[in-house]
mmCIF file of C-alpha atoms and ligand atoms in Angstrom:
data_model
loop_
_atom_site.group_PDB
_atom_site.id
_atom_site.type_symbol
_atom_site.label_atom_id
_atom_site.label_comp_id
_atom_site.label_asym_id
_atom_site.label_seq_id
_atom_site.Cartn_x
_atom_site.Cartn_y
_atom_site.Cartn_z
ATOM 1 C CA MET A 21 -60.226 67.356 44.455
ATOM 2 C CA THR A 22 -58.037 67.395 47.577
ATOM 3 C CA GLU A 23 -54.528 68.864 47.772
ATOM 4 C CA ASN A 24 -53.271 65.305 47.736
ATOM 5 C CA ASP A 25 -54.988 64.523 44.437
ATOM 6 C CA LYS A 26 -53.340 67.513 42.822
ATOM 7 C CA ARG A 27 -49.896 66.512 44.013
ATOM 8 C CA PRO A 28 -47.711 65.906 40.953
ATOM 9 C CA SER A 29 -46.790 62.269 40.355
ATOM 10 C CA MET A 30 -43.792 60.327 39.178
ATOM 11 C CA VAL A 31 -44.453 57.629 36.631
ATOM 12 C CA ILE A 32 -43.670 53.989 37.335
ATOM 13 C CA GLY A 33 -43.562 52.140 34.036
ATOM 14 C CA TYR A 34 -44.201 48.460 34.611
ATOM 15 C CA TRP A 35 -44.365 45.264 32.658
ATOM 16 C CA MET A 36 -45.376 41.750 33.599
ATOM 17 C CA SER A 37 -47.560 39.181 31.869
ATOM 18 C CA ASP A 38 -51.327 39.622 32.146
ATOM 19 C CA ARG A 39 -51.422 36.289 33.965
ATOM 20 C CA LYS A 40 -49.013 37.592 36.592
ATOM 21 C CA SER A 41 -50.833 40.905 37.076
ATOM 22 C CA GLN A 42 -54.131 39.101 37.506
ATOM 23 C CA LYS A 43 -52.610 36.752 40.035
ATOM 24 C CA LEU A 44 -51.247 39.681 42.027
ATOM 25 C CA ASN A 45 -54.415 41.762 41.621
ATOM 26 C CA TRP A 46 -52.148 44.462 40.236
ATOM 27 C CA ILE A 47 -54.955 47.030 39.852
ATOM 28 C CA GLU A 48 -54.774 47.465 43.612
ATOM 29 C CA PHE A 49 -51.119 48.422 43.344
ATOM 30 C CA GLY A 50 -52.138 51.322 41.071
ATOM 31 C CA LYS A 51 -54.190 52.718 43.955
ATOM 32 C CA VAL A 52 -51.324 52.304 46.415
ATOM 33 C CA CYS A 53 -49.034 54.118 43.972
ATOM 34 C CA ARG A 54 -51.432 57.047 43.657
ATOM 35 C CA GLN A 55 -51.595 57.396 47.425
ATOM 36 C CA HIS A 56 -47.829 57.822 47.401
ATOM 37 C CA GLY A 57 -47.659 60.272 44.498
ATOM 38 C CA TYR A 58 -46.811 57.762 41.773
ATOM 39 C CA GLU A 59 -48.659 56.909 38.602
ATOM 40 C CA LEU A 60 -48.534 53.347 37.339
ATOM 41 C CA VAL A 61 -48.348 52.932 33.549
ATOM 42 C CA LYS A 62 -48.001 49.649 31.691
ATOM 43 C CA LEU A 63 -45.185 49.647 29.130
ATOM 44 C CA ASP A 64 -46.117 48.879 25.551
ATOM 45 C CA LEU A 65 -43.167 46.683 24.636
ATOM 46 C CA ASP A 66 -43.885 46.962 20.901
ATOM 47 C CA LYS A 67 -43.357 50.710 20.836
ATOM 48 C CA PRO A 68 -40.417 52.997 21.644
ATOM 49 C CA LEU A 69 -40.372 53.819 25.360
ATOM 50 C CA GLU A 70 -39.307 57.380 24.643
ATOM 51 C CA ASN A 71 -42.879 58.348 23.723
ATOM 52 C CA GLN A 72 -44.404 56.560 26.686
ATOM 53 C CA GLY A 73 -42.349 58.159 29.466
ATOM 54 C CA PRO A 74 -40.677 59.848 31.039
ATOM 55 C CA PHE A 75 -40.396 57.251 33.745
ATOM 56 C CA ALA A 76 -38.938 57.675 37.180
ATOM 57 C CA VAL A 77 -39.005 53.932 37.751
ATOM 58 C CA ILE A 78 -39.255 50.812 35.599
ATOM 59 C CA LEU A 79 -40.636 47.866 37.519
ATOM 60 C CA HIS A 80 -40.817 44.557 35.695
ATOM 61 C CA LYS A 81 -41.017 40.828 35.500
ATOM 62 C CA LEU A 82 -39.415 40.352 32.089
ATOM 63 C CA THR A 83 -38.028 36.891 32.795
ATOM 64 C CA GLU A 84 -40.107 35.189 30.115
ATOM 65 C CA ILE A 85 -39.075 37.745 27.480
ATOM 66 C CA ILE A 86 -35.395 37.568 28.393
ATOM 67 C CA ALA A 87 -35.531 33.750 28.440
ATOM 68 C CA ARG A 88 -37.258 33.646 25.029
ATOM 69 C CA ASN A 89 -34.211 35.089 23.342
ATOM 70 C CA ASP A 90 -35.800 35.208 19.860
ATOM 71 C CA GLU A 91 -35.412 38.143 17.490
ATOM 72 C CA LYS A 92 -38.464 40.005 18.768
ATOM 73 C CA ALA A 93 -37.572 39.433 22.407
ATOM 74 C CA ILE A 94 -34.030 40.645 21.814
ATOM 75 C CA GLN A 95 -35.414 43.795 20.175
ATOM 76 C CA ILE A 96 -37.691 44.455 23.162
ATOM 77 C CA ILE A 97 -34.883 44.031 25.660
ATOM 78 C CA ASP A 98 -32.527 46.197 23.547
ATOM 79 C CA ARG A 99 -35.138 48.944 23.518
ATOM 80 C CA ILE A 100 -35.461 48.869 27.300
ATOM 81 C CA GLU A 101 -31.714 48.820 27.797
ATOM 82 C CA GLN A 102 -31.314 51.747 25.398
ATOM 83 C CA TYR A 103 -33.921 53.740 27.342
ATOM 84 C CA ILE A 104 -32.108 53.039 30.592
ATOM 85 C CA LYS A 105 -28.806 54.063 29.013
ATOM 86 C CA ASP A 106 -30.322 57.300 27.722
ATOM 87 C CA HIS A 107 -31.944 58.025 31.090
ATOM 88 C CA PRO A 108 -29.416 57.074 33.739
ATOM 89 C CA LYS A 109 -31.598 58.447 36.521
ATOM 90 C CA VAL A 110 -34.358 55.940 35.858
ATOM 91 C CA LEU A 111 -34.522 53.391 38.622
ATOM 92 C CA ILE A 112 -34.904 49.849 37.298
ATOM 93 C CA ILE A 113 -36.267 47.159 39.559
ATOM 94 C CA ASP A 114 -34.482 44.922 38.971
ATOM 95 C CA PRO A 115 -31.445 45.521 36.721
ATOM 96 C CA LEU A 116 -31.597 43.295 33.655
ATOM 97 C CA ASP A 117 -28.067 41.951 34.128
ATOM 98 C CA SER A 118 -28.950 40.839 37.649
ATOM 99 C CA VAL A 119 -32.082 39.112 36.366
ATOM 100 C CA ARG A 120 -29.995 37.426 33.645
ATOM 101 C CA THR A 121 -27.736 35.964 36.317
ATOM 102 C CA LEU A 122 -30.740 34.467 38.104
ATOM 103 C CA LEU A 123 -32.067 33.026 34.865
ATOM 104 C CA ASP A 124 -28.939 30.898 34.715
ATOM 105 C CA ARG A 125 -28.911 28.333 37.524
ATOM 106 C CA TYR A 126 -25.200 27.650 37.123
ATOM 107 C CA LYS A 127 -24.288 31.326 37.512
ATOM 108 C CA THR A 128 -26.674 31.692 40.451
ATOM 109 C CA TYR A 129 -25.145 28.794 42.394
ATOM 110 C CA ASN A 130 -21.699 30.230 41.719
ATOM 111 C CA VAL A 131 -22.766 33.555 43.208
ATOM 112 C CA VAL A 132 -23.926 31.812 46.387
ATOM 113 C CA LEU A 133 -20.728 29.770 46.506
ATOM 114 C CA ASN A 134 -18.650 32.931 46.525
ATOM 115 C CA THR A 135 -20.465 34.718 49.337
ATOM 116 C CA THR A 136 -19.449 34.676 52.983
ATOM 117 C CA LEU A 137 -22.548 32.633 53.870
ATOM 118 C CA ASN A 138 -20.458 29.474 54.144
ATOM 119 C CA ASN A 139 -19.009 30.854 57.380
ATOM 120 C CA ILE A 140 -22.417 30.532 59.013
ATOM 121 C CA ASP A 141 -23.253 27.043 57.734
ATOM 122 C CA VAL A 142 -25.347 28.264 54.823
ATOM 123 C CA PHE A 143 -24.247 26.530 51.649
ATOM 124 C CA THR A 144 -25.189 25.633 48.117
ATOM 125 C CA PRO A 145 -25.196 21.864 47.502
ATOM 126 C CA THR A 146 -22.316 20.640 45.335
ATOM 127 C CA PHE A 147 -23.122 21.182 41.668
ATOM 128 C CA VAL A 148 -21.701 20.875 38.193
ATOM 129 C CA GLU A 149 -22.884 21.943 34.752
ATOM 130 C CA ILE A 150 -23.716 19.178 32.284
ATOM 131 C CA LEU A 151 -23.372 20.325 28.692
ATOM 132 C CA SER A 152 -22.910 17.121 26.740
ATOM 133 C CA THR A 153 -24.858 13.895 26.249
ATOM 134 C CA ASN A 154 -21.742 11.764 26.574
ATOM 135 C CA VAL A 155 -22.598 9.625 29.601
ATOM 136 C CA LYS A 156 -19.040 8.470 30.256
ATOM 137 C CA ASP A 157 -17.730 12.033 30.261
ATOM 138 C CA ASN A 158 -20.604 13.168 32.436
ATOM 139 C CA ILE A 159 -19.946 10.453 35.033
ATOM 140 C CA LYS A 160 -16.335 11.613 35.174
ATOM 141 C CA LYS A 161 -17.408 15.231 35.467
ATOM 142 C CA LEU A 162 -19.821 14.479 38.310
ATOM 143 C CA LYS A 163 -17.126 12.537 40.199
ATOM 144 C CA ASN A 164 -14.523 15.269 39.759
ATOM 145 C CA ALA A 165 -16.935 17.912 40.994
ATOM 146 C CA GLY A 166 -17.914 15.808 44.025
ATOM 147 C CA VAL A 167 -21.595 15.559 43.076
ATOM 148 C CA THR A 168 -22.913 12.434 44.799
ATOM 149 C CA PHE A 169 -25.859 10.083 44.149
ATOM 150 C CA PRO A 170 -28.677 10.781 44.387
ATOM 151 C CA PHE A 171 -28.501 14.114 42.622
ATOM 152 C CA ILE A 172 -31.067 16.386 41.080
ATOM 153 C CA CYS A 173 -30.865 17.588 37.505
ATOM 154 C CA LYS A 174 -32.254 21.048 36.733
ATOM 155 C CA PRO A 175 -32.472 22.865 33.381
ATOM 156 C CA PHE A 176 -29.919 25.640 32.965
ATOM 157 C CA VAL A 177 -32.650 28.222 32.364
ATOM 158 C CA ALA A 178 -34.275 28.853 35.730
ATOM 159 C CA GLN A 179 -37.419 30.805 34.841
ATOM 160 C CA GLY A 180 -39.679 31.968 32.084
ATOM 161 C CA THR A 181 -39.940 28.870 29.871
ATOM 162 C CA THR A 182 -42.284 25.898 29.810
ATOM 163 C CA TYR A 183 -39.512 23.385 30.477
ATOM 164 C CA CYS A 184 -37.493 25.208 33.144
ATOM 165 C CA HIS A 185 -39.270 23.517 36.054
ATOM 166 C CA GLN A 186 -38.868 19.976 34.627
ATOM 167 C CA MET A 187 -36.389 18.116 36.804
ATOM 168 C CA SER A 188 -35.169 14.663 37.625
ATOM 169 C CA VAL A 189 -33.663 12.823 40.573
ATOM 170 C CA ILE A 190 -30.925 10.461 39.425
ATOM 171 C CA PHE A 191 -29.806 7.546 41.573
ATOM 172 C CA ASN A 192 -27.005 5.750 39.733
ATOM 173 C CA GLU A 193 -24.618 5.776 36.785
ATOM 174 C CA ARG A 194 -27.273 4.203 34.587
ATOM 175 C CA GLY A 195 -29.517 7.200 35.298
ATOM 176 C CA VAL A 196 -26.861 9.700 34.140
ATOM 177 C CA ALA A 197 -28.162 9.036 30.615
ATOM 178 C CA ASP A 198 -31.370 10.806 31.728
ATOM 179 C CA CYS A 199 -29.615 14.149 32.212
ATOM 180 C CA LYS A 200 -30.986 16.586 29.665
ATOM 181 C CA PRO A 201 -28.265 19.091 28.870
ATOM 182 C CA PRO A 202 -27.762 21.927 29.268
ATOM 183 C CA CYS A 203 -28.500 21.377 32.939
ATOM 184 C CA VAL A 204 -27.054 21.624 36.407
ATOM 185 C CA ALA A 205 -26.562 18.462 38.462
ATOM 186 C CA GLN A 206 -26.764 19.130 42.188
ATOM 187 C CA SER A 207 -26.305 16.746 45.136
ATOM 188 C CA PHE A 208 -29.573 15.901 46.826
ATOM 189 C CA ILE A 209 -29.946 17.154 50.391
ATOM 190 C CA ASN A 210 -32.294 15.224 52.651
ATOM 191 C CA HIS A 211 -34.567 17.645 54.455
ATOM 192 C CA ASN A 212 -37.687 15.774 55.578
ATOM 193 C CA ALA A 213 -39.780 17.214 52.748
ATOM 194 C CA ILE A 214 -39.987 20.747 54.143
ATOM 195 C CA LEU A 215 -39.078 23.752 51.999
ATOM 196 C CA TYR A 216 -38.699 27.270 53.351
ATOM 197 C CA LYS A 217 -39.389 30.022 50.859
ATOM 198 C CA LEU A 218 -37.890 33.347 51.707
ATOM 199 C CA TYR A 219 -39.623 36.147 49.812
ATOM 200 C CA VAL A 220 -37.693 39.414 49.638
ATOM 201 C CA VAL A 221 -39.024 42.909 48.799
ATOM 202 C CA GLY A 222 -36.164 45.371 49.271
ATOM 203 C CA ASP A 223 -35.441 45.451 52.985
ATOM 204 C CA HIS A 224 -38.504 43.388 53.892
ATOM 205 C CA TYR A 225 -38.738 39.641 53.856
ATOM 206 C CA GLN A 226 -41.117 36.889 54.787
ATOM 207 C CA MET A 227 -40.658 33.169 55.162
ATOM 208 C CA VAL A 228 -43.344 30.687 54.125
ATOM 209 C CA GLU A 229 -43.274 26.931 54.509
ATOM 210 C CA ARG A 230 -43.995 24.624 51.569
ATOM 211 C CA PRO A 231 -44.040 20.915 50.785
ATOM 212 C CA SER A 232 -40.880 19.539 49.209
ATOM 213 C CA LEU A 233 -39.277 16.307 47.981
ATOM 214 C CA LYS A 234 -38.994 13.443 50.453
ATOM 215 C CA ASN A 235 -35.665 11.975 51.563
ATOM 216 C CA PHE A 236 -33.719 9.849 49.105
ATOM 217 C CA TYR A 237 -30.707 7.785 50.080
ATOM 218 C CA ALA A 238 -27.600 6.506 48.321
ATOM 219 C CA SER A 239 -28.819 3.021 49.280
ATOM 220 C CA ASN A 240 -31.722 3.539 46.814
ATOM 221 C CA ASP A 241 -29.097 3.091 44.104
ATOM 222 C CA ASP A 242 -30.994 0.640 41.919
ATOM 223 C CA ARG A 243 -33.927 2.983 41.411
ATOM 224 C CA ASP A 244 -35.029 4.380 38.085
ATOM 225 C CA THR A 245 -34.781 8.118 37.538
ATOM 226 C CA ILE A 246 -37.703 10.125 38.884
ATOM 227 C CA THR A 247 -38.859 13.001 36.711
ATOM 228 C CA PHE A 248 -41.118 15.711 38.055
ATOM 229 C CA ASP A 249 -42.316 19.275 37.545
ATOM 230 C CA SER A 250 -41.243 21.421 40.471
ATOM 231 C CA HIS A 251 -44.567 23.280 40.380
ATOM 232 C CA SER A 252 -46.415 20.067 41.197
ATOM 233 C CA VAL A 253 -44.286 19.525 44.306
ATOM 234 C CA SER A 254 -43.627 22.794 46.074
ATOM 235 C CA LYS A 255 -46.671 25.040 45.630
ATOM 236 C CA SER A 256 -48.756 25.844 48.717
ATOM 237 C CA ASP A 257 -51.509 23.493 47.527
ATOM 238 C CA SER A 258 -49.258 20.712 46.193
ATOM 239 C CA SER A 259 -49.832 17.204 47.496
ATOM 240 C CA SER A 260 -47.415 15.118 45.486
ATOM 241 C CA GLU A 261 -46.662 11.568 46.527
ATOM 242 C CA LEU A 262 -43.008 12.565 46.134
ATOM 243 C CA SER A 263 -43.440 14.586 49.329
ATOM 244 C CA VAL A 264 -44.647 11.707 51.478
ATOM 245 C CA LEU A 265 -41.957 10.450 53.847
ATOM 246 C CA ASP A 266 -41.422 6.679 54.060
ATOM 247 C CA PRO A 267 -43.333 5.151 57.009
ATOM 248 C CA SER A 268 -40.059 4.164 58.688
ATOM 249 C CA GLU A 269 -38.912 7.794 58.835
ATOM 250 C CA SER A 270 -39.704 10.140 61.652
ATOM 251 C CA ALA A 271 -41.195 13.389 60.462
ATOM 252 C CA LYS A 272 -38.899 15.264 62.822
ATOM 253 C CA ARG A 273 -39.108 18.952 62.040
ATOM 254 C CA SER A 274 -35.960 20.772 61.134
ATOM 255 C CA SER A 275 -35.164 23.925 63.006
ATOM 256 C CA ILE A 276 -34.915 26.894 60.719
ATOM 257 C CA ASP A 277 -32.674 29.593 62.140
ATOM 258 C CA PRO A 278 -34.091 33.153 61.822
ATOM 259 C CA ILE A 279 -30.612 34.648 62.223
ATOM 260 C CA LYS A 280 -29.383 32.630 59.255
ATOM 261 C CA LEU A 281 -32.373 33.760 57.198
ATOM 262 C CA HIS A 282 -31.616 37.368 58.060
ATOM 263 C CA SER A 283 -27.991 36.905 56.995
ATOM 264 C CA ILE A 284 -29.074 35.265 53.743
ATOM 265 C CA VAL A 285 -31.209 38.287 52.826
ATOM 266 C CA LYS A 286 -28.604 40.833 53.886
ATOM 267 C CA THR A 287 -25.822 39.036 52.031
ATOM 268 C CA LEU A 288 -27.597 38.000 48.845
ATOM 269 C CA GLY A 289 -29.294 41.352 48.237
ATOM 270 C CA SER A 290 -25.971 43.032 47.607
ATOM 271 C CA TYR A 291 -24.261 40.129 45.814
ATOM 272 C CA LEU A 292 -27.211 39.776 43.460
ATOM 273 C CA ASN A 293 -28.042 43.477 43.199
ATOM 274 C CA MET A 294 -31.716 42.553 43.346
ATOM 275 C CA SER A 295 -34.680 43.934 45.301
ATOM 276 C CA LEU A 296 -37.417 41.476 44.321
ATOM 277 C CA TYR A 297 -36.406 37.873 44.673
ATOM 278 C CA GLY A 298 -37.128 34.638 46.473
ATOM 279 C CA VAL A 299 -34.705 32.184 48.044
ATOM 280 C CA ASP A 300 -35.583 28.517 48.549
ATOM 281 C CA VAL A 301 -33.907 27.005 51.596
ATOM 282 C CA VAL A 302 -33.890 23.461 52.954
ATOM 283 C CA VAL A 303 -32.439 22.405 56.299
ATOM 284 C CA GLU A 304 -30.281 19.317 56.072
ATOM 285 C CA ASN A 305 -31.353 16.461 58.328
ATOM 286 C CA ASP A 306 -28.897 15.693 61.147
ATOM 287 C CA THR A 307 -26.502 18.600 60.440
ATOM 288 C CA ASN A 308 -29.064 21.429 60.471
ATOM 289 C CA ARG A 309 -27.010 23.197 57.816
ATOM 290 C CA HIS A 310 -29.104 25.513 55.638
ATOM 291 C CA ALA A 311 -28.903 24.835 51.906
ATOM 292 C CA ILE A 312 -29.860 27.416 49.277
ATOM 293 C CA ILE A 313 -31.294 25.347 46.429
ATOM 294 C CA ASP A 314 -32.971 27.985 44.258
ATOM 295 C CA ILE A 315 -33.222 31.756 43.796
ATOM 296 C CA ASN A 316 -36.077 33.270 41.773
ATOM 297 C CA ALA A 317 -36.475 36.723 40.278
ATOM 298 C CA TYR A 318 -39.830 38.289 41.149
ATOM 299 C CA PRO A 319 -41.445 35.146 42.601
ATOM 300 C CA GLY A 320 -45.125 34.556 43.387
ATOM 301 C CA TYR A 321 -45.142 36.208 46.879
ATOM 302 C CA ASP A 322 -47.974 33.904 47.845
ATOM 303 C CA GLY A 323 -48.496 34.472 51.579
ATOM 304 C CA PHE A 324 -46.523 37.739 51.750
ATOM 305 C CA PRO A 325 -48.520 40.137 53.961
ATOM 306 C CA ASP A 326 -49.096 43.666 52.613
ATOM 307 C CA PHE A 327 -47.049 42.953 49.474
ATOM 308 C CA PHE A 328 -48.073 46.222 47.780
ATOM 309 C CA GLY A 329 -47.293 48.331 50.852
ATOM 310 C CA LYS A 330 -43.834 46.784 51.037
ATOM 311 C CA LEU A 331 -43.355 47.138 47.273
ATOM 312 C CA ILE A 332 -44.027 50.882 47.225
ATOM 313 C CA ASP A 333 -41.799 51.232 50.257
ATOM 314 C CA CYS A 334 -39.073 49.410 48.343
ATOM 315 C CA VAL A 335 -39.546 51.666 45.288
ATOM 316 C CA MET A 336 -39.325 54.802 47.423
ATOM 317 C CA SER A 337 -36.307 53.720 49.421
ATOM 318 C CA ARG A 338 -34.459 52.544 46.306
ATOM 319 C CA ARG A 339 -35.223 55.898 44.682
ATOM 320 C CA ALA A 340 -33.893 57.746 47.704
ATOM 321 C CA GLN A 341 -30.727 55.656 47.514
ATOM 322 C CA SER A 342 -30.281 56.189 43.796
ATOM 323 C CA VAL A 343 -30.840 59.935 44.152
ATOM 324 C CA CYS A 344 -27.909 59.954 46.556
ATOM 325 C CA SER A 345 -25.731 57.825 44.298
ATOM 326 C CA LYS A 346 -22.644 59.085 42.548
ATOM 327 C CA ALA A 347 -24.235 58.740 39.118
ATOM 328 C CA TYR A 348 -26.974 61.123 40.077
ATOM 329 C CA PHE A 349 -24.582 63.766 41.365
ATOM 330 C CA GLU A 350 -22.322 63.491 38.352
ATOM 331 C CA ASP A 351 -25.180 63.632 35.932
ATOM 332 C CA SER A 352 -26.988 66.510 37.576
ATOM 333 C CA GLY A 353 -23.929 68.644 38.278
ATOM 334 C CA PHE A 354 -24.703 68.519 42.012
ATOM 335 C CA ASP A 355 -28.138 69.956 41.444
ATOM 336 C CA THR A 356 -30.354 67.806 43.628
ATOM 337 C CA SER A 357 -33.511 69.663 42.673
ATOM 338 C CA ASP A 358 -35.930 68.126 40.155
ATOM 339 C CA SER A 359 -34.387 66.281 37.241
ATOM 340 C CA SER A 360 -35.726 67.378 33.872
ATOM 341 C CA ASP A 361 -37.348 64.009 33.487
ATOM 342 C CA GLU A 362 -39.223 64.480 36.709
ATOM 343 C CA LYS A 363 -40.288 67.975 35.650
ATOM 344 C CA LYS A 364 -41.593 66.649 32.344
ATOM 345 C CA SER A 365 -43.330 63.848 34.159
ATOM 346 C CA ARG A 366 -45.029 66.268 36.536
ATOM 347 C CA ALA A 367 -46.036 68.633 33.731
ATOM 348 C CA LYS A 368 -47.543 65.767 31.793
ATOM 349 C CA LEU A 369 -49.543 64.504 34.733
ATOM 350 C CA ASN A 370 -50.647 67.989 35.769
ATOM 351 C CA SER A 371 -51.968 68.536 32.284
ATOM 352 C CA ILE A 372 -53.942 65.284 32.557
ATOM 353 C CA ASN A 373 -55.357 66.220 35.975
HETATM 354 N N1 ATP B 2 -30.454 20.017 46.105
HETATM 355 C C1 ATP B 2 -31.666 19.622 46.440
HETATM 356 N N2 ATP B 2 -31.835 18.692 47.414
HETATM 357 C C2 ATP B 2 -33.071 18.281 47.748
HETATM 358 N N3 ATP B 2 -34.188 18.710 47.176
HETATM 359 C C3 ATP B 2 -34.084 19.631 46.208
HETATM 360 C C4 ATP B 2 -32.829 20.150 45.795
HETATM 361 N N4 ATP B 2 -33.033 21.046 44.833
HETATM 362 C C5 ATP B 2 -34.359 21.088 44.638
HETATM 363 N N5 ATP B 2 -35.006 20.257 45.458
HETATM 364 C C6 ATP B 2 -36.450 20.007 45.477
HETATM 365 O O1 ATP B 2 -36.929 20.204 44.154
HETATM 366 C C7 ATP B 2 -37.862 21.288 44.113
HETATM 367 C C8 ATP B 2 -37.636 22.109 42.868
HETATM 368 O O2 ATP B 2 -36.331 22.631 42.829
HETATM 369 P P1 ATP B 2 -36.074 24.175 42.513
HETATM 370 O O3 ATP B 2 -36.603 24.982 43.618
HETATM 371 O O4 ATP B 2 -34.648 24.340 42.168
HETATM 372 O O5 ATP B 2 -36.977 24.316 41.219
HETATM 373 P P2 ATP B 2 -37.638 25.569 40.518
HETATM 374 O O6 ATP B 2 -38.381 25.050 39.353
HETATM 375 O O7 ATP B 2 -36.601 26.575 40.248
HETATM 376 O O8 ATP B 2 -38.661 26.052 41.630
HETATM 377 P P3 ATP B 2 -39.479 27.453 41.689
HETATM 378 O O9 ATP B 2 -40.840 27.148 41.292
HETATM 379 O O10 ATP B 2 -39.348 27.809 43.135
HETATM 380 O O11 ATP B 2 -38.761 28.403 40.813
HETATM 381 C C9 ATP B 2 -37.638 22.061 45.407
HETATM 382 O O12 ATP B 2 -38.804 22.728 45.791
HETATM 383 C C10 ATP B 2 -37.264 20.943 46.360
HETATM 384 O O13 ATP B 2 -38.398 20.223 46.784
HETATM 385 O O1 4MY B 3 -46.582 30.369 40.319
HETATM 386 P P1 4MY B 3 -46.346 31.357 41.411
HETATM 387 O O2 4MY B 3 -47.264 32.520 41.409
HETATM 388 O O3 4MY B 3 -46.240 30.729 42.756
HETATM 389 O O4 4MY B 3 -44.931 32.039 41.157
HETATM 390 C C1 4MY B 3 -43.844 31.359 40.540
HETATM 391 C C2 4MY B 3 -43.419 32.155 39.388
HETATM 392 O O5 4MY B 3 -44.489 32.191 38.467
HETATM 393 P P2 4MY B 3 -45.179 33.520 37.964
HETATM 394 O O6 4MY B 3 -44.464 34.690 38.545
HETATM 395 O O7 4MY B 3 -45.026 33.448 36.499
HETATM 396 O O8 4MY B 3 -46.556 33.423 38.447
HETATM 397 C C3 4MY B 3 -42.241 31.517 38.691
HETATM 398 O O9 4MY B 3 -41.834 32.347 37.652
HETATM 399 P P3 4MY B 3 -41.564 31.747 36.218
HETATM 400 O O10 4MY B 3 -40.625 30.606 36.371
HETATM 401 O O11 4MY B 3 -42.886 31.326 35.697
HETATM 402 O O12 4MY B 3 -40.962 32.895 35.491
HETATM 403 C C4 4MY B 3 -41.082 31.352 39.645
HETATM 404 O O13 4MY B 3 -40.629 32.598 40.056
HETATM 405 C C5 4MY B 3 -41.530 30.567 40.832
HETATM 406 O O14 4MY B 3 -40.503 30.532 41.721
HETATM 407 C C6 4MY B 3 -42.734 31.212 41.516
HETATM 408 O O15 4MY B 3 -43.186 30.336 42.539
HETATM 409 P P4 4MY B 3 -42.860 30.597 44.077
HETATM 410 O O16 4MY B 3 -41.348 30.520 44.190
HETATM 411 O O17 4MY B 3 -43.403 31.907 44.472
HETATM 412 O O18 4MY B 3 -43.537 29.413 44.690
HETATM 413 MG MG1 MG B 4 -37.757 26.599 43.838
HETATM 414 MG MG1 MG B 5 -36.706 28.514 40.664
#
């Protein structure tokens, strides 16, 4: 055993679905954690966390549990929130309230609307919430909000359910009957079928290009509603016919502005209070304005180089920040030496080693 092996570790409690951990090859992250003095332990959501810790960090993708909202799911989330309340020094990536905001498309678009990003030509397309099935009322609502045809209809819940990626493009008043409330109606932005995905891990980010929906025009106003699953359009291997530009259209490439992307990350990180998220951006034809059309908690990170290296870096820098935060000082009576939780954690791991 080397000196390094004997170094006491902090415990990172994590939870994500087995499907997600397989996709990310999560076992490898355990090795990266060890190299940095952390131990990775999967949370058993059916048992009290008190007996599983103490944890220095809780790292999670709980979107599907939060979105489920049934009795068992509520109990699980309550348990986690109670643990965090009882252990204010635990770092949670990301805070559950912040994730809840992102699970609600309407709230998310409102956050973007209220940032300073508008000053640099980054915007969220005009949107309105549709809560009723009354077509007449909905037409009025859309008009008042300034949502124009064609528009895209997206389920309120943004992640974690089977239906949350089922969308429709609506071309006329007749099509308004196809809105499936509760949903958000959002003006369609023509962008030559190119989507830019901005993946964020703390202070690091990476942009990847993806296929997207083709251009649709107000002059297509007699068309029937198009329904689609977003995961069949904008994955790296998608080849949907909805992404094929009409032959008359030039496939002129939009120019994505790296300075705008940088500002998006810097601005949204603090407004959202999130470390692990993805932002979908399209560049409007002709105007070159950058539209934020979607924000995802803990996205796929497909194509993100050295994801685990950046993730542990994010954990460590967020810990350093939280150690310096007011809460820490208040709670520890200005004693910046080991917290009792950390001592217990070390003792436990030393006894295992
Ligand atoms: N306002 C818009 N204007 C034009 N195209 C849009 C708009 N909003 C969404 N799209 C298209 O629809 C697709 C799905 O929309 P969105 O990203 O909101 O769905 P999602 O299910 O949340 O996606 P993800 O899998 O990234 O979470 C986008 O990838 C893009 O091609
Ligand atoms: O399917 P992928 O791996 O790509 O990841 C997708 C991820 O699915 P997973 O995390 O469950 O795998 C989705 O989460 P849920 O809606 O399912 O909660 C959502 O965040 C998408 O935006 C991600 O797509 P991306 O934005 O990265 O293209
Ligand atoms: Mg998206
Ligand atoms: Mg999304």
